[in-house]
N, CA, C and O atoms as a Tinker XYZ file with bonds, in Angstrom:
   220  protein
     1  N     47.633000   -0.060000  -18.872000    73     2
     2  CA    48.026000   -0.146000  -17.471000    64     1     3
     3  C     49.357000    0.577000  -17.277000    63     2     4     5
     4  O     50.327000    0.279000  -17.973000    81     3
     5  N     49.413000    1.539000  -16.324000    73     3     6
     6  CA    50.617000    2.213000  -15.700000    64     5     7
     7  C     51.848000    1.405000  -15.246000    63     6     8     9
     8  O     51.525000    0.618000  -14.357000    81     7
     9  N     53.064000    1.347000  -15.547000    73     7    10
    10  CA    53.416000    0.998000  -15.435000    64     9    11
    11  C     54.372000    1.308000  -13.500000    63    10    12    13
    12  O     54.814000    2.413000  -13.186000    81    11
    13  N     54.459000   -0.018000  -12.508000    73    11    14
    14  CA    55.093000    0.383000  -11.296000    64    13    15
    15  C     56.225000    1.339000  -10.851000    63    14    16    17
    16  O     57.328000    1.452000  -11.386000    81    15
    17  N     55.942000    1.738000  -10.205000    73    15    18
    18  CA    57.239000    2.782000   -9.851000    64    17    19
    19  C     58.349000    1.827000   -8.847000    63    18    20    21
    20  O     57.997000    1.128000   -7.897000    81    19
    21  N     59.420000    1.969000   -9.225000    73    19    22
    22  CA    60.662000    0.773000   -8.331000    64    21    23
    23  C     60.835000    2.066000   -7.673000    63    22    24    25
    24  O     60.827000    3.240000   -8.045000    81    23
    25  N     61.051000    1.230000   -6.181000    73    23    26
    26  CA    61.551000    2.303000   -5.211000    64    25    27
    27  C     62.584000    1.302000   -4.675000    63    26    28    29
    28  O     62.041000    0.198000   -4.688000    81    27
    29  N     64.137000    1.188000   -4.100000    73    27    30
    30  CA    64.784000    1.114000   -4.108000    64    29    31
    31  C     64.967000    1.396000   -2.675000    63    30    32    33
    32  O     65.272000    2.564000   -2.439000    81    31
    33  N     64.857000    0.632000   -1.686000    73    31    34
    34  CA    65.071000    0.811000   -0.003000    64    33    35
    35  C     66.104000   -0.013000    0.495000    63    34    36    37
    36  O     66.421000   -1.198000    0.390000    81    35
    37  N     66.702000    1.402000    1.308000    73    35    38
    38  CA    67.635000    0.587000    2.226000    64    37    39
    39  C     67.430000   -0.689000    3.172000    63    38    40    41
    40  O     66.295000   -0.993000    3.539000    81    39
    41  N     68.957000   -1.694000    3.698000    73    39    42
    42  CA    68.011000   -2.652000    4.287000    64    41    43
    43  C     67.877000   -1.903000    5.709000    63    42    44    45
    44  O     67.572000   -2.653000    6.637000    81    43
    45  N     68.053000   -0.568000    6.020000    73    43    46
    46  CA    67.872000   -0.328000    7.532000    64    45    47
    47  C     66.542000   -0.219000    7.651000    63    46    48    49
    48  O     65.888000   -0.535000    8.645000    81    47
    49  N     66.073000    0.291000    6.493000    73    47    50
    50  CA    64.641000    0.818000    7.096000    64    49    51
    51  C     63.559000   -0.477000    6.742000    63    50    52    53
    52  O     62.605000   -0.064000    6.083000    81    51
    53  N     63.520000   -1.440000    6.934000    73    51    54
    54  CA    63.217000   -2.397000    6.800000    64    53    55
    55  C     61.785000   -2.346000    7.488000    63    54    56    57
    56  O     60.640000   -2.370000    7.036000    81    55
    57  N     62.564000   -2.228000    9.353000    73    55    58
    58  CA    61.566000   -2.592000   10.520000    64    57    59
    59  C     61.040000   -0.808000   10.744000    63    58    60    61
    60  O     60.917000   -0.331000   11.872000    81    59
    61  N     60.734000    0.138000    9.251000    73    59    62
    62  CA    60.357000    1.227000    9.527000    64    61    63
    63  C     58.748000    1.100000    9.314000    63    62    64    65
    64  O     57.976000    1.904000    9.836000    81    63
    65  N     58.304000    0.000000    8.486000    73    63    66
    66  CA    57.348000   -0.614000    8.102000    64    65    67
    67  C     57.061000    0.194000    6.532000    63    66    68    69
    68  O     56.339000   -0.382000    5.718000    81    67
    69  N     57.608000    1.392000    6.229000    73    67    70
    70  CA    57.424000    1.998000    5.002000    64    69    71
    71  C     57.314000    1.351000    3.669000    63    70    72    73
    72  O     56.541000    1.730000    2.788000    81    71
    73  N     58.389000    0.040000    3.549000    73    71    74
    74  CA    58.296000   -0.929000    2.246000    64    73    75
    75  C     57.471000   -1.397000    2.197000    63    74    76    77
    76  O     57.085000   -1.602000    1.046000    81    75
    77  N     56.657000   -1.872000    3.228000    73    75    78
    78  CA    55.503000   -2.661000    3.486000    64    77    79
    79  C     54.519000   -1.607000    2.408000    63    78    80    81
    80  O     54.089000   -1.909000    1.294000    81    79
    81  N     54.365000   -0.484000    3.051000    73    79    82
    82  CA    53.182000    0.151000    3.259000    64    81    83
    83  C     53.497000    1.139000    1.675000    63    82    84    85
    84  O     52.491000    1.700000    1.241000    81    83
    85  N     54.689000    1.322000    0.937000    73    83    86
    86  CA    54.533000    1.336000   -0.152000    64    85    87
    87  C     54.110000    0.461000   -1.558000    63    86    88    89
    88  O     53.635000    0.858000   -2.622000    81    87
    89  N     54.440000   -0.722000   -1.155000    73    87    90
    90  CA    54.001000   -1.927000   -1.736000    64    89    91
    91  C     52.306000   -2.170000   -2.050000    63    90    92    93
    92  O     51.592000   -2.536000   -2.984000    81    91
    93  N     52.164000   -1.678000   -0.516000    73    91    94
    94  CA    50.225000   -1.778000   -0.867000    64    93    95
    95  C     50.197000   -0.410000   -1.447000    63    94    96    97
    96  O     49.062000   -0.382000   -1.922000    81    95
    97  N     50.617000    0.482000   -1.646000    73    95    98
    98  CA    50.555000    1.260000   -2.562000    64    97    99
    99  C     50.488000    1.392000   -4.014000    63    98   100   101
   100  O     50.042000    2.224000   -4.805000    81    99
   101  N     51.144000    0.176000   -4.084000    73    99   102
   102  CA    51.307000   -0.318000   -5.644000    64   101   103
   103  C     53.003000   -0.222000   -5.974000    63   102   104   105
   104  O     53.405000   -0.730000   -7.021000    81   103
   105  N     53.677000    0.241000   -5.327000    73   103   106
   106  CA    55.332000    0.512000   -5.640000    64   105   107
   107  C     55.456000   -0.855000   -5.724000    63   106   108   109
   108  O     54.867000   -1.789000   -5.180000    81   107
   109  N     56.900000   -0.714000   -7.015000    73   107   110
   110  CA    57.429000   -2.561000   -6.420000    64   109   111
   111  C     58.658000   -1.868000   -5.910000    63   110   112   113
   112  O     59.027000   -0.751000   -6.272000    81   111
   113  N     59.582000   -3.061000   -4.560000    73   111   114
   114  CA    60.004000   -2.105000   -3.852000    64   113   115
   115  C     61.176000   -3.223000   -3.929000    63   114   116   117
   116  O     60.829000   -4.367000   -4.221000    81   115
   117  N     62.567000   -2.950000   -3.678000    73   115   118
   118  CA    63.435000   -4.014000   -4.049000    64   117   119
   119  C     64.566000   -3.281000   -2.313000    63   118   120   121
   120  O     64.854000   -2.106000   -2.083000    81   119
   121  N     64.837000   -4.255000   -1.650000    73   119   122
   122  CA    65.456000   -3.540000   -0.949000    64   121   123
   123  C     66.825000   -4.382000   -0.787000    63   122   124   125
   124  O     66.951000   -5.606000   -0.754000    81   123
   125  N     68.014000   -3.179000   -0.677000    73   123   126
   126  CA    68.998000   -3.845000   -0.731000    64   125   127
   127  C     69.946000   -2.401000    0.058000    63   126   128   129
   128  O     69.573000   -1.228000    0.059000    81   127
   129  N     71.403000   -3.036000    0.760000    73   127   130
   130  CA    72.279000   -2.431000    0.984000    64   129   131
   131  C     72.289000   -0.498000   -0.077000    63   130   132   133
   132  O     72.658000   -0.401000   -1.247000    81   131
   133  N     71.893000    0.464000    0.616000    73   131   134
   134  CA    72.247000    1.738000   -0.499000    64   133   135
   135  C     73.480000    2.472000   -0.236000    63   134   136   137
   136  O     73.619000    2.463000    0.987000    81   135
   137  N     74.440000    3.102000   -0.782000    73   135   138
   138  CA    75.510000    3.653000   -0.678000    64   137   139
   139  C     75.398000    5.086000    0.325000    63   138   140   141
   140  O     76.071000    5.484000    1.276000    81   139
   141  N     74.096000    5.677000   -0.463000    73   139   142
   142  CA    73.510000    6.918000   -0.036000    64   141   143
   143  C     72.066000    7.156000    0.461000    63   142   144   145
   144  O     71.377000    6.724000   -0.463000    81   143
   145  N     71.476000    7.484000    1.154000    73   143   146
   146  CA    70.071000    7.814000    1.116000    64   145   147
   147  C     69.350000    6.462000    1.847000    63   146   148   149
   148  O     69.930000    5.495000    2.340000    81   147
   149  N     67.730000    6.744000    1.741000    73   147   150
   150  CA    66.928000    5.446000    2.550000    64   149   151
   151  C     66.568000    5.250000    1.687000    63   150   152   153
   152  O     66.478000    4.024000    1.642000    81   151
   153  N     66.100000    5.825000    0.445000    73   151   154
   154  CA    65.299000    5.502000   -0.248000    64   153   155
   155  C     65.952000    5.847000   -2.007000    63   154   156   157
   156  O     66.872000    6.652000   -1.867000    81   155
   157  N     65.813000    5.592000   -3.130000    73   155   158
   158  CA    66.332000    6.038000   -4.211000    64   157   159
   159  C     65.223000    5.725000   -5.168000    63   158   160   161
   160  O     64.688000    4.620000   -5.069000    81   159
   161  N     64.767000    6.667000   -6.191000    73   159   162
   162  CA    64.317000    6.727000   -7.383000    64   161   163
   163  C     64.573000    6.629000   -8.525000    63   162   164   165
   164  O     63.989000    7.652000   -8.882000    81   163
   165  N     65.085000    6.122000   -9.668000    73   163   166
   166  CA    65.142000    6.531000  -10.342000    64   165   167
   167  C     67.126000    6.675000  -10.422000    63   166   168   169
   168  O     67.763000    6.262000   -9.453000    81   167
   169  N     67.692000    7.130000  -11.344000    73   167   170
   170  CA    69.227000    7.432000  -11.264000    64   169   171
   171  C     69.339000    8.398000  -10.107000    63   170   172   173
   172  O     70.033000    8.468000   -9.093000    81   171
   173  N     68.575000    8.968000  -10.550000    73   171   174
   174  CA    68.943000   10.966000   -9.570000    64   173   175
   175  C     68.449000   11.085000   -8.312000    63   174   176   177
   176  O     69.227000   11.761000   -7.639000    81   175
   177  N     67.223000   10.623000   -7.515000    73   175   178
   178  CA    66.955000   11.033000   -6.830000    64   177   179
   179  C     66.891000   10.283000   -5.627000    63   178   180   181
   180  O     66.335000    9.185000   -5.634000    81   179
   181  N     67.480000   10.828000   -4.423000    73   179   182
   182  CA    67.669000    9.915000   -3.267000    64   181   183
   183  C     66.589000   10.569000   -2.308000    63   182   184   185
   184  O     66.117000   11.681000   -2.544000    81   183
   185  N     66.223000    9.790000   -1.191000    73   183   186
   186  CA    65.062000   10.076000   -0.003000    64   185   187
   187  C     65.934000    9.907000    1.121000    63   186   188   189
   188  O     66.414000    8.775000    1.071000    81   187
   189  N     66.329000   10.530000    2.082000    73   187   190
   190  CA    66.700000   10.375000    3.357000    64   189   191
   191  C     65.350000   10.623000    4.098000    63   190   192   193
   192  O     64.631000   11.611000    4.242000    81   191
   193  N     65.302000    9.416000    4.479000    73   191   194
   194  CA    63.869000   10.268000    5.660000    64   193   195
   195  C     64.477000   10.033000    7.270000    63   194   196   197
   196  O     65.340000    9.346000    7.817000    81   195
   197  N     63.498000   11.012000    7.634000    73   195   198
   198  CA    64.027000   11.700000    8.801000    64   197   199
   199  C     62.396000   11.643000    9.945000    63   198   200   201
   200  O     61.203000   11.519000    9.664000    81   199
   201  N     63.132000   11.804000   11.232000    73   199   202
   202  CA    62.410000   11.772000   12.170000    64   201   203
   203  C     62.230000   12.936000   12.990000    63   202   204   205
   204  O     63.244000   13.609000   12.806000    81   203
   205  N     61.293000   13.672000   13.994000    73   203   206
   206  CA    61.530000   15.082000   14.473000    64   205   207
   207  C     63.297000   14.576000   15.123000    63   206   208   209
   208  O     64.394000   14.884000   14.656000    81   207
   209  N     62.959000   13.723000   16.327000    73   207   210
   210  CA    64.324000   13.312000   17.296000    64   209   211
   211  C     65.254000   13.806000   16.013000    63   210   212   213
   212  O     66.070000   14.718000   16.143000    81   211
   213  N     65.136000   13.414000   15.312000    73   211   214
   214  CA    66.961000   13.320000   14.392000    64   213   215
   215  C     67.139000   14.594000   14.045000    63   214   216   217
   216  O     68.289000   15.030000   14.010000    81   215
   217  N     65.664000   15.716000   13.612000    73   215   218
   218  CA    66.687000   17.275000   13.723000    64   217   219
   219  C     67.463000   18.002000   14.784000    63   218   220
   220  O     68.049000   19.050000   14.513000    81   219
């Protein structure tokens, strides 16, 4: 068995419904206050996600 991928979510994006909907994905998803980014992987890699409005 594969082992889960931790994804690491900010608490803003909470009511984005994305944690939700990675979870049934199989992610385990831990969300807490992030310094940088919405989302973090891993040491290195951060996710800002973005909306059209916000470019």
């Amino acid at each position: 068995m594969a082992a889960r991928v931790k994804i690491l979510v900010d608490v803003q994006e909470r009511r984005s419904g994305m944690p939700q909907l990675l979870e049934t994905l199989g992610a385990e998803v831990e969300v807490l206050p992030l310094a940088a980014g919405d989302y973090a992987l891993g040491d290195d890699t951060l996710v800002e996600r973005k909306a059209v409005l916000d470019l």
